[in-house]
PDB file of C-alpha atoms and ligand atoms in Angstrom:
ATOM      1  CA  MET A  51     103.641 117.817 101.204  1.00  0.00           C
ATOM      2  CA  ALA A  52     102.270 120.362  98.697  1.00  0.00           C
ATOM      3  CA  ARG A  53     103.347 118.160  95.885  1.00  0.00           C
ATOM      4  CA  ASP A  54     101.648 115.145  97.509  1.00  0.00           C
ATOM      5  CA  LEU A  55      98.370 117.026  97.922  1.00  0.00           C
ATOM      6  CA  LEU A  56      98.304 117.614  94.166  1.00  0.00           C
ATOM      7  CA  LEU A  57      99.449 114.167  93.134  1.00  0.00           C
ATOM      8  CA  ASP A  58      96.174 112.922  91.636  1.00  0.00           C
ATOM      9  CA  GLU A  59      94.221 116.102  91.051  1.00  0.00           C
ATOM     10  CA  THR A  60      93.466 117.451  87.629  1.00  0.00           C
ATOM     11  CA  PRO A  61      91.793 120.740  86.587  1.00  0.00           C
ATOM     12  CA  LEU A  62      88.860 119.011  85.050  1.00  0.00           C
ATOM     13  CA  VAL A  63      87.161 115.659  85.471  1.00  0.00           C
ATOM     14  CA  ARG A  64      88.085 114.829  81.875  1.00  0.00           C
ATOM     15  CA  ASN A  65      91.587 115.056  80.498  1.00  0.00           C
ATOM     16  CA  CYS A  66      91.961 118.807  79.873  1.00  0.00           C
ATOM     17  CA  GLY A  67      94.973 118.129  77.563  1.00  0.00           C
ATOM     18  CA  GLN A  68      92.531 116.912  74.916  1.00  0.00           C
ATOM     19  CA  LEU A  69      91.108 120.466  74.669  1.00  0.00           C
ATOM     20  CA  CYS A  70      94.303 122.034  73.665  1.00  0.00           C
ATOM     21  CA  SER A  71      96.713 119.297  72.659  1.00  0.00           C
ATOM     22  CA  ALA A  72      98.388 119.631  76.073  1.00  0.00           C
ATOM     23  CA  ALA A  73      99.423 123.218  75.246  1.00  0.00           C
ATOM     24  CA  CYS A  74     101.100 123.744  78.625  1.00  0.00           C
ATOM     25  CA  CYS A  75     103.383 120.758  77.977  1.00  0.00           C
ATOM     26  CA  GLN A  76     104.640 122.077  74.591  1.00  0.00           C
ATOM     27  CA  GLY A  77     107.651 124.092  75.749  1.00  0.00           C
ATOM     28  CA  SER A  78     110.897 124.460  73.875  1.00  0.00           C
ATOM     29  CA  ASP A  79     114.515 123.990  74.696  1.00  0.00           C
ATOM     30  CA  THR A  80     114.413 127.287  76.585  1.00  0.00           C
ATOM     31  CA  GLU A  81     110.832 127.481  77.794  1.00  0.00           C
ATOM     32  CA  GLY A  82     109.739 125.526  80.854  1.00  0.00           C
ATOM     33  CA  MET A  83     108.330 125.677  84.412  1.00  0.00           C
ATOM     34  CA  LEU A  84     109.967 127.499  87.236  1.00  0.00           C
ATOM     35  CA  LEU A  85     110.943 125.172  90.034  1.00  0.00           C
ATOM     36  CA  PHE A  86     110.218 125.907  93.625  1.00  0.00           C
ATOM     37  CA  PRO A  87     113.174 126.200  96.145  1.00  0.00           C
ATOM     38  CA  GLY A  88     114.435 122.722  96.829  1.00  0.00           C
ATOM     39  CA  GLU A  89     112.869 121.034  93.825  1.00  0.00           C
ATOM     40  CA  GLU A  90     115.987 121.214  91.633  1.00  0.00           C
ATOM     41  CA  GLU A  91     117.631 118.249  93.322  1.00  0.00           C
ATOM     42  CA  LEU A  92     114.623 116.056  92.441  1.00  0.00           C
ATOM     43  CA  TYR A  93     115.452 116.539  88.756  1.00  0.00           C
ATOM     44  CA  GLU A  94     119.160 115.598  88.690  1.00  0.00           C
ATOM     45  CA  ASN A  95     119.484 112.780  86.189  1.00  0.00           C
ATOM     46  CA  CYS A  96     115.861 113.190  85.103  1.00  0.00           C
ATOM     47  CA  SER A  97     114.889 111.035  82.125  1.00  0.00           C
ATOM     48  CA  PHE A  98     112.242 113.453  80.692  1.00  0.00           C
ATOM     49  CA  GLY A  99     113.752 116.949  81.220  1.00  0.00           C
ATOM     50  CA  ARG A 100     116.533 118.965  82.472  1.00  0.00           C
ATOM     51  CA  VAL A 101     117.063 121.994  84.690  1.00  0.00           C
ATOM     52  CA  LEU A 102     118.272 125.322  83.218  1.00  0.00           C
ATOM     53  CA  THR A 103     119.630 128.331  84.999  1.00  0.00           C
ATOM     54  CA  PRO A 104     118.172 131.201  82.893  1.00  0.00           C
ATOM     55  CA  GLY A 105     120.275 133.852  84.635  1.00  0.00           C
ATOM     56  CA  TYR A 106     117.674 135.875  86.514  1.00  0.00           C
ATOM     57  CA  SER A 107     116.475 135.765  90.050  1.00  0.00           C
ATOM     58  CA  ILE A 108     113.130 135.492  91.752  1.00  0.00           C
ATOM     59  CA  GLY A 109     113.737 137.632  94.782  1.00  0.00           C
ATOM     60  CA  PRO A 110     116.636 136.044  96.642  1.00  0.00           C
ATOM     61  CA  PHE A 111     116.403 132.838  94.554  1.00  0.00           C
ATOM     62  CA  GLN A 112     118.366 132.058  91.361  1.00  0.00           C
ATOM     63  CA  ALA A 113     115.641 131.038  88.881  1.00  0.00           C
ATOM     64  CA  ARG A 114     115.690 127.336  87.895  1.00  0.00           C
ATOM     65  CA  LEU A 115     113.709 126.390  84.910  1.00  0.00           C
ATOM     66  CA  PHE A 116     112.646 122.805  84.214  1.00  0.00           C
ATOM     67  CA  VAL A 117     112.532 122.104  80.528  1.00  0.00           C
ATOM     68  CA  CYS A 118     110.891 118.742  79.549  1.00  0.00           C
ATOM     69  CA  ASN A 119     110.267 116.598  76.453  1.00  0.00           C
ATOM     70  CA  GLY A 120     106.525 117.055  76.683  1.00  0.00           C
ATOM     71  CA  THR A 121     105.527 113.857  78.548  1.00  0.00           C
ATOM     72  CA  CYS A 122     106.047 112.768  82.147  1.00  0.00           C
ATOM     73  CA  GLU A 123     104.816 110.513  84.894  1.00  0.00           C
ATOM     74  CA  ARG A 124     102.196 112.275  86.989  1.00  0.00           C
ATOM     75  CA  GLU A 125     104.141 111.627  90.170  1.00  0.00           C
ATOM     76  CA  GLN A 126     107.187 113.250  88.765  1.00  0.00           C
ATOM     77  CA  ARG A 127     105.688 116.567  87.689  1.00  0.00           C
ATOM     78  CA  PRO A 128     107.238 119.753  89.127  1.00  0.00           C
ATOM     79  CA  LEU A 129     104.941 121.676  91.593  1.00  0.00           C
ATOM     80  CA  ALA A 130     104.380 124.420  89.075  1.00  0.00           C
ATOM     81  CA  CYS A 131     102.778 121.846  86.682  1.00  0.00           C
ATOM     82  CA  ARG A 132     100.634 120.515  89.479  1.00  0.00           C
ATOM     83  CA  LEU A 133      99.298 123.995  90.259  1.00  0.00           C
ATOM     84  CA  PHE A 134      98.787 125.131  86.642  1.00  0.00           C
ATOM     85  CA  PRO A 135      96.654 127.044  85.620  1.00  0.00           C
ATOM     86  CA  LEU A 136      96.296 128.339  89.247  1.00  0.00           C
ATOM     87  CA  PHE A 137      98.839 130.205  91.216  1.00  0.00           C
ATOM     88  CA  PRO A 138      99.186 130.962  95.032  1.00  0.00           C
ATOM     89  CA  LYS A 139      99.343 134.678  95.020  1.00  0.00           C
ATOM     90  CA  VAL A 140     100.980 135.901  98.198  1.00  0.00           C
ATOM     91  CA  ARG A 141     100.786 139.436  99.518  1.00  0.00           C
ATOM     92  CA  ASP A 142     101.589 140.563 103.104  1.00  0.00           C
ATOM     93  CA  GLY A 143     101.875 136.865 104.062  1.00  0.00           C
ATOM     94  CA  ALA A 144      98.332 135.982 102.931  1.00  0.00           C
ATOM     95  CA  VAL A 145      97.777 133.528 100.159  1.00  0.00           C
ATOM     96  CA  GLN A 146      95.033 133.680  97.559  1.00  0.00           C
ATOM     97  CA  VAL A 147      94.601 131.074  94.782  1.00  0.00           C
ATOM     98  CA  VAL A 148      93.955 132.799  91.485  1.00  0.00           C
ATOM     99  CA  MET A 149      94.190 131.976  87.808  1.00  0.00           C
ATOM    100  CA  ASP A 150      97.836 132.392  86.772  1.00  0.00           C
ATOM    101  CA  PRO A 151      98.085 135.260  84.443  1.00  0.00           C
ATOM    102  CA  ARG A 152     100.896 133.463  82.704  1.00  0.00           C
ATOM    103  CA  ALA A 153      98.470 130.798  81.659  1.00  0.00           C
ATOM    104  CA  ARG A 154      96.181 133.169  79.759  1.00  0.00           C
ATOM    105  CA  PRO A 155      97.886 132.858  76.423  1.00  0.00           C
ATOM    106  CA  VAL A 156      98.161 129.153  76.680  1.00  0.00           C
ATOM    107  CA  CYS A 157      95.286 127.590  78.639  1.00  0.00           C
ATOM    108  CA  PRO A 158      91.699 127.594  77.491  1.00  0.00           C
ATOM    109  CA  LEU A 159      90.475 126.936  81.033  1.00  0.00           C
ATOM    110  CA  CYS A 160      91.377 130.604  81.917  1.00  0.00           C
ATOM    111  CA  ARG A 161      88.223 131.828  80.061  1.00  0.00           C
ATOM    112  CA  SER A 162      85.916 130.225  82.699  1.00  0.00           C
ATOM    113  CA  GLY A 163      87.986 131.064  85.745  1.00  0.00           C
ATOM    114  CA  LEU A 164      88.095 129.156  88.981  1.00  0.00           C
ATOM    115  CA  SER A 165      84.387 128.316  88.839  1.00  0.00           C
ATOM    116  CA  GLY A 166      84.982 126.287  85.694  1.00  0.00           C
ATOM    117  CA  LEU A 167      87.556 124.070  87.320  1.00  0.00           C
ATOM    118  CA  ARG A 168      86.928 120.845  89.227  1.00  0.00           C
ATOM    119  CA  GLY A 169      86.146 121.758  92.847  1.00  0.00           C
ATOM    120  CA  SER A 170      88.426 119.160  94.317  1.00  0.00           C
ATOM    121  CA  PHE A 171      91.304 120.519  92.218  1.00  0.00           C
ATOM    122  CA  VAL A 172      90.733 124.049  93.464  1.00  0.00           C
ATOM    123  CA  ASP A 173      90.436 122.744  96.996  1.00  0.00           C
ATOM    124  CA  ALA A 174      93.685 120.777  96.581  1.00  0.00           C
ATOM    125  CA  VAL A 175      95.568 123.845  95.225  1.00  0.00           C
ATOM    126  CA  ARG A 176      94.259 125.827  98.201  1.00  0.00           C
ATOM    127  CA  ALA A 177      95.472 123.211 100.686  1.00  0.00           C
ATOM    128  CA  ALA A 178      98.760 123.006  98.841  1.00  0.00           C
ATOM    129  CA  SER A 179      99.081 126.714  98.922  1.00  0.00           C
ATOM    130  CA  THR A 180      98.438 126.840 102.653  1.00  0.00           C
ATOM    131  CA  ALA A 181     101.027 124.216 103.215  1.00  0.00           C
ATOM    132  CA  LEU A 182     103.553 126.125 100.964  1.00  0.00           C
ATOM    133  CA  VAL A 183     103.353 129.324 102.903  1.00  0.00           C
ATOM    134  CA  GLN A 184     104.111 127.458 106.086  1.00  0.00           C
ATOM    135  CA  ASN A 185     107.535 126.882 104.574  1.00  0.00           C
ATOM    136  CA  ARG A 186     109.851 129.892 104.809  1.00  0.00           C
ATOM    137  CA  PRO A 187     111.659 129.443 101.429  1.00  0.00           C
ATOM    138  CA  ALA A 188     108.456 128.707  99.586  1.00  0.00           C
ATOM    139  CA  LEU A 189     106.792 131.760 101.143  1.00  0.00           C
ATOM    140  CA  ALA A 190     109.619 134.022 100.220  1.00  0.00           C
ATOM    141  CA  TYR A 191     109.682 132.536  96.669  1.00  0.00           C
ATOM    142  CA  LEU A 192     105.920 133.032  96.249  1.00  0.00           C
ATOM    143  CA  GLU A 193     106.060 136.515  97.539  1.00  0.00           C
ATOM    144  CA  ALA A 194     108.856 137.379  95.131  1.00  0.00           C
ATOM    145  CA  LEU A 195     107.146 135.643  92.179  1.00  0.00           C
ATOM    146  CA  THR A 196     103.905 137.381  92.942  1.00  0.00           C
ATOM    147  CA  ASP A 197     105.654 140.702  92.727  1.00  0.00           C
ATOM    148  CA  GLU A 198     107.242 139.638  89.377  1.00  0.00           C
ATOM    149  CA  ILE A 199     103.918 138.539  87.909  1.00  0.00           C
ATOM    150  CA  TRP A 200     101.838 141.470  89.217  1.00  0.00           C
ATOM    151  CA  LEU A 201     104.316 144.230  88.640  1.00  0.00           C
TER     152      LEU A 201
HETATM  153  S1  SF4 B 135      96.891 124.316  78.884  1.00  0.00           S
HETATM  154 FE1  SF4 B 135      95.225 124.228  80.319  1.00  0.00          FE
HETATM  155  S2  SF4 B 135      93.580 122.923  79.406  1.00  0.00           S
HETATM  156 FE2  SF4 B 135      95.478 122.577  78.226  1.00  0.00          FE
HETATM  157  S3  SF4 B 135      96.478 120.792  79.360  1.00  0.00           S
HETATM  158 FE3  SF4 B 135      97.272 122.643  80.297  1.00  0.00          FE
HETATM  159  S4  SF4 B 135      96.044 123.006  82.058  1.00  0.00           S
HETATM  160 FE4  SF4 B 135      94.857 121.646  80.658  1.00  0.00          FE
HETATM  161  S1  SF4 B 136     106.787 118.131  83.407  1.00  0.00           S
HETATM  162 FE1  SF4 B 136     105.077 116.979  82.727  1.00  0.00          FE
HETATM  163  S2  SF4 B 136     103.270 118.231  83.274  1.00  0.00           S
HETATM  164 FE2  SF4 B 136     105.137 119.591  83.351  1.00  0.00          FE
HETATM  165  S3  SF4 B 136     105.218 120.552  81.344  1.00  0.00           S
HETATM  166 FE3  SF4 B 136     106.501 118.713  81.276  1.00  0.00          FE
HETATM  167  S4  SF4 B 136     105.100 117.085  80.481  1.00  0.00           S
HETATM  168 FE4  SF4 B 136     103.843 118.842  81.115  1.00  0.00          FE
END
């Protein structure tokens, strides 16, 4: 559901990857995007990336990191890639869509904040975030990840 809501949405009308040479897709063998609970099984036998277990936990969840080769089909992107550079910050069960602080060193769009992003993208991230917090594991994961990011 949340993944579907973000299937065709992009942060800008134009391809923002041209601004930064797709900086957020230039990971390494050990850097990648954290998968949401339940996403791991979607990436078994994946042709463009693999799932690593980095050995730490996000709350009750063993972290799963998706490491890719830098290109993918839009419909196969992990949820974290679809949300980027935004993040559903969850405190006391309430969700607020904010710029992801982890994006700051990477993404030039962070300078202009939410108001600089395409409105339909921000709306879709808000809708996806609302859908996510209806799901118990996703809510628990987002609460724990919020605590990790905003120590
Ligand atoms: S780093 Fe930011 S501007 Fe660059 S491709 Fe990713 S989301 Fe777009
Ligand atoms: S899965 Fe796709 S969108 Fe996500 S980092 Fe890799 S190439 Fe970029």
